[in-house]
């Protein structure tokens, strides 16, 4: 979950891995936090808040910016 544009390498990785890149509305952190049901650090815990996490969310308002087929909003 992020914001802003991503370069061609990121776009290629999203398609290659059958993933999606989701965007959140800036300034809505408190609203978003209420949608998180669980959070687990799965990689690079030494990075603190930048660590890779697995989130379980319910009713989180997000927009797909990059899809698994290369579609780019």
Backbone atoms as SQL, in Angstrom:
CREATE TABLE atoms (id INTEGER PRIMARY KEY, chain TEXT, resi INTEGER, resn TEXT, atom TEXT, x REAL, y REAL, z REAL);
INSERT INTO atoms VALUES
  (1, 'A', 1, 'UNK', 'N', 0.867, -1.165, 0.000),
  (2, 'A', 1, 'UNK', 'CA', 0.000, 0.000, 0.000),
  (3, 'A', 1, 'UNK', 'C', 0.910, 1.223, 0.000),
  (4, 'A', 2, 'UNK', 'N', 0.728, 2.091, -0.940),
  (5, 'A', 2, 'UNK', 'CA', 1.574, 3.271, -1.017),
  (6, 'A', 2, 'UNK', 'C', 0.842, 4.426, -1.663),
  (7, 'A', 3, 'UNK', 'N', 1.638, 5.331, -2.196),
  (8, 'A', 3, 'UNK', 'CA', 1.067, 6.469, -2.906),
  (9, 'A', 3, 'UNK', 'C', 2.061, 6.911, -3.960),
  (10, 'A', 4, 'UNK', 'N', 1.566, 7.489, -5.003),
  (11, 'A', 4, 'UNK', 'CA', 2.440, 8.024, -6.034),
  (12, 'A', 4, 'UNK', 'C', 2.775, 7.038, -7.136),
  (13, 'A', 5, 'UNK', 'N', 3.542, 7.523, -8.100),
  (14, 'A', 5, 'UNK', 'CA', 3.925, 6.745, -9.271),
  (15, 'A', 5, 'UNK', 'C', 5.030, 5.755, -8.924),
  (16, 'A', 6, 'UNK', 'N', 5.126, 4.696, -9.697),
  (17, 'A', 6, 'UNK', 'CA', 6.173, 3.693, -9.565),
  (18, 'A', 6, 'UNK', 'C', 6.887, 3.586, -10.906),
  (19, 'A', 7, 'UNK', 'N', 8.193, 3.271, -10.863),
  (20, 'A', 7, 'UNK', 'CA', 8.956, 3.196, -12.107),
  (21, 'A', 7, 'UNK', 'C', 8.683, 1.884, -12.847),
  (22, 'A', 8, 'UNK', 'N', 9.278, 1.751, -14.032),
  (23, 'A', 8, 'UNK', 'CA', 9.027, 0.592, -14.893),
  (24, 'A', 8, 'UNK', 'C', 9.464, -0.716, -14.247),
  (25, 'A', 9, 'UNK', 'N', 10.531, -0.708, -13.443),
  (26, 'A', 9, 'UNK', 'CA', 10.986, -1.935, -12.777),
  (27, 'A', 9, 'UNK', 'C', 9.935, -2.443, -11.797),
  (28, 'A', 10, 'UNK', 'N', 9.296, -1.537, -11.086),
  (29, 'A', 10, 'UNK', 'CA', 8.237, -1.927, -10.144),
  (30, 'A', 10, 'UNK', 'C', 7.037, -2.457, -10.919),
  (31, 'A', 11, 'UNK', 'N', 6.668, -1.789, -11.993),
  (32, 'A', 11, 'UNK', 'CA', 5.543, -2.253, -12.807),
  (33, 'A', 11, 'UNK', 'C', 5.798, -3.666, -13.326),
  (34, 'A', 12, 'UNK', 'N', 7.010, -3.913, -13.816),
  (35, 'A', 12, 'UNK', 'CA', 7.354, -5.240, -14.332),
  (36, 'A', 12, 'UNK', 'C', 7.292, -6.292, -13.226),
  (37, 'A', 13, 'UNK', 'N', 7.753, -5.952, -12.031),
  (38, 'A', 13, 'UNK', 'CA', 7.720, -6.896, -10.909),
  (39, 'A', 13, 'UNK', 'C', 6.289, -7.217, -10.496),
  (40, 'A', 14, 'UNK', 'N', 5.409, -6.228, -10.525),
  (41, 'A', 14, 'UNK', 'CA', 3.998, -6.446, -10.179),
  (42, 'A', 14, 'UNK', 'C', 3.382, -7.450, -11.153),
  (43, 'A', 15, 'UNK', 'N', 3.603, -7.257, -12.446),
  (44, 'A', 15, 'UNK', 'CA', 3.050, -8.161, -13.458),
  (45, 'A', 15, 'UNK', 'C', 3.681, -9.547, -13.328),
  (46, 'A', 16, 'UNK', 'N', 4.992, -9.614, -13.216),
  (47, 'A', 16, 'UNK', 'CA', 5.715, -10.887, -13.132),
  (48, 'A', 16, 'UNK', 'C', 5.235, -11.737, -11.958),
  (49, 'A', 17, 'UNK', 'N', 4.895, -11.094, -10.859),
  (50, 'A', 17, 'UNK', 'CA', 4.494, -11.809, -9.648),
  (51, 'A', 17, 'UNK', 'C', 2.983, -11.911, -9.469),
  (52, 'A', 18, 'UNK', 'N', 2.215, -11.441, -10.450),
  (53, 'A', 18, 'UNK', 'CA', 0.756, -11.519, -10.356),
  (54, 'A', 18, 'UNK', 'C', 0.211, -10.737, -9.171),
  (55, 'A', 19, 'UNK', 'N', 0.816, -9.601, -8.906),
  (56, 'A', 19, 'UNK', 'CA', 0.471, -8.794, -7.733),
  (57, 'A', 19, 'UNK', 'C', -0.359, -7.577, -8.130),
  (58, 'A', 20, 'UNK', 'N', -0.678, -6.761, -7.151),
  (59, 'A', 20, 'UNK', 'CA', -1.305, -5.460, -7.372),
  (60, 'A', 20, 'UNK', 'C', -0.606, -4.443, -6.482),
  (61, 'A', 21, 'UNK', 'N', -0.633, -3.187, -6.905),
  (62, 'A', 21, 'UNK', 'CA', -0.100, -2.093, -6.100),
  (63, 'A', 21, 'UNK', 'C', -1.290, -1.234, -5.703),
  (64, 'A', 22, 'UNK', 'N', -1.536, -1.146, -4.404),
  (65, 'A', 22, 'UNK', 'CA', -2.695, -0.430, -3.881),
  (66, 'A', 22, 'UNK', 'C', -2.289, 0.929, -3.343),
  (67, 'A', 23, 'UNK', 'N', -3.160, 1.911, -3.501),
  (68, 'A', 23, 'UNK', 'CA', -2.889, 3.260, -3.008),
  (69, 'A', 23, 'UNK', 'C', -3.951, 3.670, -2.000),
  (70, 'A', 24, 'UNK', 'N', -3.500, 4.416, -1.009),
  (71, 'A', 24, 'UNK', 'CA', -4.387, 4.961, 0.014),
  (72, 'A', 24, 'UNK', 'C', -4.461, 6.474, -0.149),
  (73, 'A', 25, 'UNK', 'N', -5.537, 7.050, 0.306),
  (74, 'A', 25, 'UNK', 'CA', -5.701, 8.500, 0.278),
  (75, 'A', 25, 'UNK', 'C', -4.819, 9.114, 1.354),
  (76, 'A', 26, 'UNK', 'N', -4.019, 10.093, 0.988),
  (77, 'A', 26, 'UNK', 'CA', -3.163, 10.768, 1.955),
  (78, 'A', 26, 'UNK', 'C', -3.969, 11.455, 3.046),
  (79, 'A', 27, 'UNK', 'N', -3.469, 11.396, 4.273),
  (80, 'A', 27, 'UNK', 'CA', -4.117, 12.055, 5.390),
  (81, 'A', 27, 'UNK', 'C', -5.232, 11.254, 6.037),
  (82, 'A', 28, 'UNK', 'N', -5.423, 10.009, 5.582),
  (83, 'A', 28, 'UNK', 'CA', -6.517, 9.191, 6.113),
  (84, 'A', 28, 'UNK', 'C', -6.003, 8.056, 6.996),
  (85, 'A', 29, 'UNK', 'N', -4.832, 8.231, 7.598),
  (86, 'A', 29, 'UNK', 'CA', -4.207, 7.175, 8.396),
  (87, 'A', 29, 'UNK', 'C', -5.066, 6.665, 9.537),
  (88, 'A', 30, 'UNK', 'N', -5.725, 7.556, 10.247),
  (89, 'A', 30, 'UNK', 'CA', -6.557, 7.130, 11.377),
  (90, 'A', 30, 'UNK', 'C', -7.726, 6.280, 10.893),
  (91, 'A', 31, 'UNK', 'N', -8.326, 6.662, 9.777),
  (92, 'A', 31, 'UNK', 'CA', -9.417, 5.876, 9.199),
  (93, 'A', 31, 'UNK', 'C', -8.912, 4.505, 8.765),
  (94, 'A', 32, 'UNK', 'N', -7.770, 4.488, 8.102),
  (95, 'A', 32, 'UNK', 'CA', -7.198, 3.232, 7.620),
  (96, 'A', 32, 'UNK', 'C', -6.840, 2.296, 8.771),
  (97, 'A', 33, 'UNK', 'N', -6.289, 2.831, 9.836),
  (98, 'A', 33, 'UNK', 'CA', -5.862, 2.007, 10.971),
  (99, 'A', 33, 'UNK', 'C', -7.016, 1.199, 11.541),
  (100, 'A', 34, 'UNK', 'N', -8.220, 1.726, 11.496),
  (101, 'A', 34, 'UNK', 'CA', -9.380, 1.010, 12.003),
  (102, 'A', 34, 'UNK', 'C', -9.749, -0.207, 11.174),
  (103, 'A', 35, 'UNK', 'N', -9.231, -0.297, 9.946),
  (104, 'A', 35, 'UNK', 'CA', -9.515, -1.432, 9.067),
  (105, 'A', 35, 'UNK', 'C', -8.538, -2.584, 9.249),
  (106, 'A', 36, 'UNK', 'N', -7.417, -2.347, 9.938),
  (107, 'A', 36, 'UNK', 'CA', -6.390, -3.377, 10.113),
  (108, 'A', 36, 'UNK', 'C', -6.795, -4.311, 11.245),
  (109, 'A', 37, 'UNK', 'N', -6.940, -5.601, 10.910),
  (110, 'A', 37, 'UNK', 'CA', -7.337, -6.598, 11.911),
  (111, 'A', 37, 'UNK', 'C', -6.132, -7.338, 12.479),
  (112, 'A', 38, 'UNK', 'N', -5.065, -7.490, 11.686),
  (113, 'A', 38, 'UNK', 'CA', -3.828, -8.091, 12.195),
  (114, 'A', 38, 'UNK', 'C', -2.660, -7.586, 11.362),
  (115, 'A', 39, 'UNK', 'N', -1.483, -7.600, 11.977),
  (116, 'A', 39, 'UNK', 'CA', -0.265, -7.108, 11.333),
  (117, 'A', 39, 'UNK', 'C', 0.898, -7.968, 11.803),
  (118, 'A', 40, 'UNK', 'N', 1.649, -8.527, 10.845),
  (119, 'A', 40, 'UNK', 'CA', 2.780, -9.395, 11.164),
  (120, 'A', 40, 'UNK', 'C', 3.983, -8.955, 10.334),
  (121, 'A', 41, 'UNK', 'N', 5.123, -8.721, 10.967),
  (122, 'A', 41, 'UNK', 'CA', 6.352, -8.411, 10.232),
  (123, 'A', 41, 'UNK', 'C', 6.862, -9.706, 9.618),
  (124, 'A', 42, 'UNK', 'N', 7.082, -9.700, 8.296),
  (125, 'A', 42, 'UNK', 'CA', 7.530, -10.914, 7.613),
  (126, 'A', 42, 'UNK', 'C', 8.930, -10.785, 7.010),
  (127, 'A', 43, 'UNK', 'N', 9.486, -9.573, 6.959),
  (128, 'A', 43, 'UNK', 'CA', 10.838, -9.394, 6.423),
  (129, 'A', 43, 'UNK', 'C', 11.429, -8.077, 6.902),
  (130, 'A', 44, 'UNK', 'N', 12.723, -8.063, 7.084),
  (131, 'A', 44, 'UNK', 'CA', 13.514, -6.888, 7.448),
  (132, 'A', 44, 'UNK', 'C', 12.998, -6.143, 8.679),
  (133, 'A', 45, 'UNK', 'N', 12.864, -6.828, 9.806),
  (134, 'A', 45, 'UNK', 'CA', 12.367, -6.173, 11.020),
  (135, 'A', 45, 'UNK', 'C', 13.267, -5.034, 11.494),
  (136, 'A', 46, 'UNK', 'N', 14.547, -5.083, 11.111),
  (137, 'A', 46, 'UNK', 'CA', 15.474, -4.026, 11.516),
  (138, 'A', 46, 'UNK', 'C', 15.129, -2.674, 10.888),
  (139, 'A', 47, 'UNK', 'N', 14.258, -2.658, 9.895),
  (140, 'A', 47, 'UNK', 'CA', 13.854, -1.404, 9.252),
  (141, 'A', 47, 'UNK', 'C', 12.733, -0.687, 9.994),
  (142, 'A', 48, 'UNK', 'N', 12.270, -1.277, 11.090),
  (143, 'A', 48, 'UNK', 'CA', 11.234, -0.622, 11.893),
  (144, 'A', 48, 'UNK', 'C', 9.952, -0.417, 11.116),
  (145, 'A', 49, 'UNK', 'N', 9.494, 0.828, 11.026),
  (146, 'A', 49, 'UNK', 'CA', 8.210, 1.091, 10.358),
  (147, 'A', 49, 'UNK', 'C', 8.270, 0.827, 8.855),
  (148, 'A', 50, 'UNK', 'N', 9.464, 0.649, 8.292),
  (149, 'A', 50, 'UNK', 'CA', 9.603, 0.341, 6.865),
  (150, 'A', 50, 'UNK', 'C', 9.719, -1.159, 6.606),
  (151, 'A', 51, 'UNK', 'N', 9.634, -1.999, 7.639),
  (152, 'A', 51, 'UNK', 'CA', 9.695, -3.451, 7.474),
  (153, 'A', 51, 'UNK', 'C', 8.539, -3.922, 6.593),
  (154, 'A', 52, 'UNK', 'N', 8.719, -5.081, 5.969),
  (155, 'A', 52, 'UNK', 'CA', 7.649, -5.667, 5.163),
  (156, 'A', 52, 'UNK', 'C', 6.686, -6.384, 6.099),
  (157, 'A', 53, 'UNK', 'N', 5.399, -6.104, 5.941),
  (158, 'A', 53, 'UNK', 'CA', 4.375, -6.655, 6.837),
  (159, 'A', 53, 'UNK', 'C', 3.270, -7.349, 6.054),
  (160, 'A', 54, 'UNK', 'N', 2.674, -8.334, 6.693),
  (161, 'A', 54, 'UNK', 'CA', 1.464, -8.971, 6.178),
  (162, 'A', 54, 'UNK', 'C', 0.302, -8.394, 6.973),
  (163, 'A', 55, 'UNK', 'N', -0.631, -7.781, 6.271),
  (164, 'A', 55, 'UNK', 'CA', -1.789, -7.174, 6.923),
  (165, 'A', 55, 'UNK', 'C', -3.057, -7.948, 6.594),
  (166, 'A', 56, 'UNK', 'N', -3.914, -8.098, 7.579),
  (167, 'A', 56, 'UNK', 'CA', -5.274, -8.562, 7.346),
  (168, 'A', 56, 'UNK', 'C', -6.158, -7.339, 7.544),
  (169, 'A', 57, 'UNK', 'N', -6.888, -6.970, 6.492),
  (170, 'A', 57, 'UNK', 'CA', -7.724, -5.772, 6.560),
  (171, 'A', 57, 'UNK', 'C', -9.167, -6.107, 6.188),
  (172, 'A', 58, 'UNK', 'N', -10.086, -5.297, 6.695),
  (173, 'A', 58, 'UNK', 'CA', -11.505, -5.433, 6.379),
  (174, 'A', 58, 'UNK', 'C', -12.040, -4.042, 6.032),
  (175, 'A', 59, 'UNK', 'N', -12.687, -3.949, 4.885),
  (176, 'A', 59, 'UNK', 'CA', -13.325, -2.700, 4.452),
  (177, 'A', 59, 'UNK', 'C', -12.364, -1.514, 4.409),
  (178, 'A', 60, 'UNK', 'N', -11.150, -1.738, 3.919),
  (179, 'A', 60, 'UNK', 'CA', -10.183, -0.645, 3.787),
  (180, 'A', 60, 'UNK', 'C', -10.361, -0.005, 2.412),
  (181, 'A', 61, 'UNK', 'N', -10.634, 1.294, 2.358),
  (182, 'A', 61, 'UNK', 'CA', -10.852, 1.960, 1.068),
  (183, 'A', 61, 'UNK', 'C', -9.530, 2.234, 0.346),
  (184, 'A', 62, 'UNK', 'N', -9.209, 1.384, -0.626),
  (185, 'A', 62, 'UNK', 'CA', -7.978, 1.501, -1.397),
  (186, 'A', 62, 'UNK', 'C', -8.312, 1.532, -2.885),
  (187, 'A', 63, 'UNK', 'N', -7.360, 2.034, -3.677),
  (188, 'A', 63, 'UNK', 'CA', -7.486, 2.063, -5.128),
  (189, 'A', 63, 'UNK', 'C', -6.352, 1.248, -5.726),
  (190, 'A', 64, 'UNK', 'N', -6.649, 0.417, -6.731),
  (191, 'A', 64, 'UNK', 'CA', -5.611, -0.340, -7.428),
  (192, 'A', 64, 'UNK', 'C', -4.942, 0.599, -8.431),
  (193, 'A', 65, 'UNK', 'N', -3.646, 0.904, -8.207),
  (194, 'A', 65, 'UNK', 'CA', -2.902, 1.756, -9.145),
  (195, 'A', 65, 'UNK', 'C', -2.242, 0.938, -10.244),
  (196, 'A', 66, 'UNK', 'N', -1.710, -0.230, -9.896),
  (197, 'A', 66, 'UNK', 'CA', -1.112, -1.137, -10.873),
  (198, 'A', 66, 'UNK', 'C', -1.743, -2.500, -10.675),
  (199, 'A', 67, 'UNK', 'N', -2.192, -3.122, -11.783),
  (200, 'A', 67, 'UNK', 'CA', -2.783, -4.446, -11.625),
  (201, 'A', 67, 'UNK', 'C', -1.865, -5.532, -12.185),
  (202, 'A', 68, 'UNK', 'N', -2.258, -6.783, -11.987),
  (203, 'A', 68, 'UNK', 'CA', -1.441, -7.934, -12.357),
  (204, 'A', 68, 'UNK', 'C', -1.292, -8.105, -13.866),
  (205, 'A', 69, 'UNK', 'N', -2.044, -7.350, -14.656),
  (206, 'A', 69, 'UNK', 'CA', -1.981, -7.431, -16.114),
  (207, 'A', 69, 'UNK', 'C', -1.251, -6.238, -16.727),
  (208, 'A', 70, 'UNK', 'N', -0.719, -5.358, -15.900),
  (209, 'A', 70, 'UNK', 'CA', 0.003, -4.194, -16.392),
  (210, 'A', 70, 'UNK', 'C', -0.840, -2.941, -16.501),
  (211, 'A', 71, 'UNK', 'N', -2.111, -3.024, -16.117),
  (212, 'A', 71, 'UNK', 'CA', -2.967, -1.835, -16.123),
  (213, 'A', 71, 'UNK', 'C', -2.470, -0.822, -15.110),
  (214, 'A', 72, 'UNK', 'N', -2.384, 0.425, -15.510),
  (215, 'A', 72, 'UNK', 'CA', -1.800, 1.477, -14.678),
  (216, 'A', 72, 'UNK', 'C', -2.740, 2.674, -14.626),
  (217, 'A', 73, 'UNK', 'N', -3.229, 2.972, -13.436),
  (218, 'A', 73, 'UNK', 'CA', -4.100, 4.128, -13.262),
  (219, 'A', 73, 'UNK', 'C', -3.244, 5.361, -13.244);
